[in-house]
C-alpha positions as a Markdown table, in Angstrom:
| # | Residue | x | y | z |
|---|---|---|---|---|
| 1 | Unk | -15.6 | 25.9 | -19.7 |
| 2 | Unk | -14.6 | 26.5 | -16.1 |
| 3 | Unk | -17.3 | 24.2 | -14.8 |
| 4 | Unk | -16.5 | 21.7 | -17.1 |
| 5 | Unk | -12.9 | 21.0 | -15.6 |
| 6 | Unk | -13.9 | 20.0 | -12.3 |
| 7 | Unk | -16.6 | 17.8 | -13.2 |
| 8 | Unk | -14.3 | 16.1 | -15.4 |
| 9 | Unk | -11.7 | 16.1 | -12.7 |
| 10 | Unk | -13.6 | 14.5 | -10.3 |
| 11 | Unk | -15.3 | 12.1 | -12.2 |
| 12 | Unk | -11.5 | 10.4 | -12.8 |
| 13 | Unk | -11.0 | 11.1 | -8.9 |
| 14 | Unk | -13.7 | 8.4 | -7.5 |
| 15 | Unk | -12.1 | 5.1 | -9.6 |
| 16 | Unk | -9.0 | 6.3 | -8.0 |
| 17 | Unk | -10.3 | 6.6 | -4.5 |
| 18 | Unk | -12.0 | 2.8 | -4.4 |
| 19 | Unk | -9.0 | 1.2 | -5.7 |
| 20 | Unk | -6.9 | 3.2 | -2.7 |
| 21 | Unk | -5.2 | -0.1 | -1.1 |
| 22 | Unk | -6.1 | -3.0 | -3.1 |
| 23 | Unk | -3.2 | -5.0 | -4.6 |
| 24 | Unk | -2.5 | -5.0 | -8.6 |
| 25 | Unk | 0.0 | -7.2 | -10.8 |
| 26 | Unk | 2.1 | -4.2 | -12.9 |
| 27 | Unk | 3.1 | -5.7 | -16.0 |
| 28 | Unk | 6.4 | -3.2 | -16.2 |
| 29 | Unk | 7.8 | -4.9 | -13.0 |
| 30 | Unk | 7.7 | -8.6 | -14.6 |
| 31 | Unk | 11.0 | -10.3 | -13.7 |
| 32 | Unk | 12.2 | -6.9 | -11.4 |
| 33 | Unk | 14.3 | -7.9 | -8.3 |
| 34 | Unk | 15.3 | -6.0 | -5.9 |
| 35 | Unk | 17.8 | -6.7 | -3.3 |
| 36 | Unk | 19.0 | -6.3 | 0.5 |
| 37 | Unk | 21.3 | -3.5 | -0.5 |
| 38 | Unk | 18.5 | -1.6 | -2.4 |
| 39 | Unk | 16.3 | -2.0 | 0.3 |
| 40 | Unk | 18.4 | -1.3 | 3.6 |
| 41 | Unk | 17.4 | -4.4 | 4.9 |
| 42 | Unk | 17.5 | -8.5 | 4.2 |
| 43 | Unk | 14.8 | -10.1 | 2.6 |
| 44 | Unk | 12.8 | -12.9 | 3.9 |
| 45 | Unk | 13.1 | -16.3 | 3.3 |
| 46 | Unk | 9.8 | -17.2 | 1.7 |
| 47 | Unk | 8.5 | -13.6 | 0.6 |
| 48 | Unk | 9.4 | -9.6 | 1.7 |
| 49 | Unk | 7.1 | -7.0 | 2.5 |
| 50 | Unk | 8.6 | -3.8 | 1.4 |
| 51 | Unk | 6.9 | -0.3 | 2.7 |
| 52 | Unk | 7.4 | 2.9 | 0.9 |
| 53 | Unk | 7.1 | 5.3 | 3.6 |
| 54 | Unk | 7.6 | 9.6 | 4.1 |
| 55 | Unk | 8.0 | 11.0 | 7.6 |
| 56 | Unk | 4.7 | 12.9 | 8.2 |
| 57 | Unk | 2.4 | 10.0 | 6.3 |
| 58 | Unk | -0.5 | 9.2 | 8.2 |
| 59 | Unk | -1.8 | 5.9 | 7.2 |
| 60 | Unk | 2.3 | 5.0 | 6.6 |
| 61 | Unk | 1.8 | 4.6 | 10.3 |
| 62 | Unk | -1.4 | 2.2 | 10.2 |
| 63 | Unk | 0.1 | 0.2 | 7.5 |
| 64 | Unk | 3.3 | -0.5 | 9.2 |
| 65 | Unk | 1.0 | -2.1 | 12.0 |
| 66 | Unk | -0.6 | -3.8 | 9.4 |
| 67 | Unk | 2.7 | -5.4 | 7.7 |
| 68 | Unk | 4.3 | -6.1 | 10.5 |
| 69 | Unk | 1.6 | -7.8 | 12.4 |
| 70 | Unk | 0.9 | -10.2 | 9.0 |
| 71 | Unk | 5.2 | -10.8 | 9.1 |
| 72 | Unk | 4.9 | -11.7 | 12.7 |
| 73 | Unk | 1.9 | -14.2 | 11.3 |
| 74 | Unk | 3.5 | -15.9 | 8.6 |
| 75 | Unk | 7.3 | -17.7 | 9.5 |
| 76 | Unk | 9.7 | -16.5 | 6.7 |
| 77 | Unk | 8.1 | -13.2 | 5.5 |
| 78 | Unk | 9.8 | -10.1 | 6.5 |
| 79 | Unk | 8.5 | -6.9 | 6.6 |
| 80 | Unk | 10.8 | -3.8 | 5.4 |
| 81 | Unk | 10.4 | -0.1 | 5.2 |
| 82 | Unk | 12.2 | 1.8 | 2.9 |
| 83 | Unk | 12.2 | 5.9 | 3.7 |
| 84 | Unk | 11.1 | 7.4 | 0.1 |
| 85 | Unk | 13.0 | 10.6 | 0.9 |
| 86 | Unk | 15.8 | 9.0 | 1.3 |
| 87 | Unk | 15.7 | 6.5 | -1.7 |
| 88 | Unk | 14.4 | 9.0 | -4.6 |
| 89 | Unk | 16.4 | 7.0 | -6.9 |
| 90 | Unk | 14.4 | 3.5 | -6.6 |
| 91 | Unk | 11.7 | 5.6 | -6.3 |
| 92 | Unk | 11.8 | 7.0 | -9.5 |
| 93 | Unk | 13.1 | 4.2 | -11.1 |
| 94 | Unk | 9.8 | 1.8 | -9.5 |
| 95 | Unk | 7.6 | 5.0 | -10.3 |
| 96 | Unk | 6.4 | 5.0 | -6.5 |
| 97 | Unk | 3.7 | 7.9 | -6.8 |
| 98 | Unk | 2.4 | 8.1 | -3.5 |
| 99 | Unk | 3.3 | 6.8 | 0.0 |
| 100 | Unk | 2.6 | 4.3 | 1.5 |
| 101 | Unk | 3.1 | 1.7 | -1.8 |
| 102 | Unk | 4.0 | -1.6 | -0.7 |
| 103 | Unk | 5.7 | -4.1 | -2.7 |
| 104 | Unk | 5.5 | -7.6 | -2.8 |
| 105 | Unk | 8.5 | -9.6 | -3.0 |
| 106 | Unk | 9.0 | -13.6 | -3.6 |
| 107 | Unk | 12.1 | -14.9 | -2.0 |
| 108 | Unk | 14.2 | -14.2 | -5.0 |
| 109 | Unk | 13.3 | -11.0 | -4.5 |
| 110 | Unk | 11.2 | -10.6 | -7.6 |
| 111 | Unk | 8.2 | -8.3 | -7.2 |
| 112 | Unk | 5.1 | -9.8 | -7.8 |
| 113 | Unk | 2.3 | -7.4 | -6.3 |
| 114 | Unk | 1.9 | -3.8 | -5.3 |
| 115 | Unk | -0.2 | -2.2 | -3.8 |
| 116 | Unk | -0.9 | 1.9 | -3.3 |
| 117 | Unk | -2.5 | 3.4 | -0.3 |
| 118 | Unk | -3.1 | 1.4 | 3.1 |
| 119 | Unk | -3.8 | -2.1 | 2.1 |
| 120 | Unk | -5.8 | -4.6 | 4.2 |
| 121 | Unk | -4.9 | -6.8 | 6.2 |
| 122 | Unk | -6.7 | -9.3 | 4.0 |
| 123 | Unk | -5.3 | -8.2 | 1.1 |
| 124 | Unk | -1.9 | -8.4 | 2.3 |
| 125 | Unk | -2.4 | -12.2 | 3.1 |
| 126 | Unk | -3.7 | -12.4 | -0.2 |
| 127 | Unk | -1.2 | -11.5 | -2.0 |
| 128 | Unk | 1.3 | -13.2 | -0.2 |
| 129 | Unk | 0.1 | -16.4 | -1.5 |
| 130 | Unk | 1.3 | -15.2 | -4.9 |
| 131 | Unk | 4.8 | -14.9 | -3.3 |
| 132 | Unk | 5.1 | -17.9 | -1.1 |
């Protein structure tokens, strides 16, 4: 029975690990906006990059570069990080599971992709095209 629980285990880890980083619609989040106050920081004028981010988070690090280099890119999209520590609340409450997550956001400030683990830069662009 014992050998049976790992194998199981890791045959649901490897889906997991290739979808690491690659941007999904949620269906939960349809019509969710968040705002400047929620998120420490103003939102852009065509879309909003928000970053979920922990202090000792390793590819937290890379995927700031990555956001903020694709804000600097495209005129009117902002990139914010908000400190998950700090905001358990909206944590909770956007069921962020892991860091970094990044969100998304249309100028309204609707979220309309997400994205766990350190996206692309690629994909990043990509999805903005939802939000702009």
């Amino acid at each position: 029975m014992c050998r049976a629980v790992p194998a199981a285990a890791g045959a649901r880890a490897e889906p997991y690990e290739r979808r690491k980083g690659r941007t999904r619609v949620r269906g939960h989040e349809d019509g969710r906006r968040l705002g400047a106050a929620e998120l420490g920081g103003e939102l852009g004028e065509r879309a909003t990059l928000v970053q979920f981010s922990s202090a000792f988070c390793v590819p937290c690090r890379a995927t700031r570069r990555v956001l903020a280099e694709v804000a600097a890119m495209v005129p009117g999209v902002t990139h914010v990080e908000v400190d998950a520590e700090a905001h358990l609340d909206l944590v909770r409450e956007l069921e962020i599971l892991r860091t970094p997550t990044v969100l998304v956001l249309d100028a309204g400030g609707r979220v309309v992709r997400r994205a766990a683990g350190q996206p692309r830069k690629a994909d990043v662009i990509a999805a903005l095209g939802e939000a702009v």
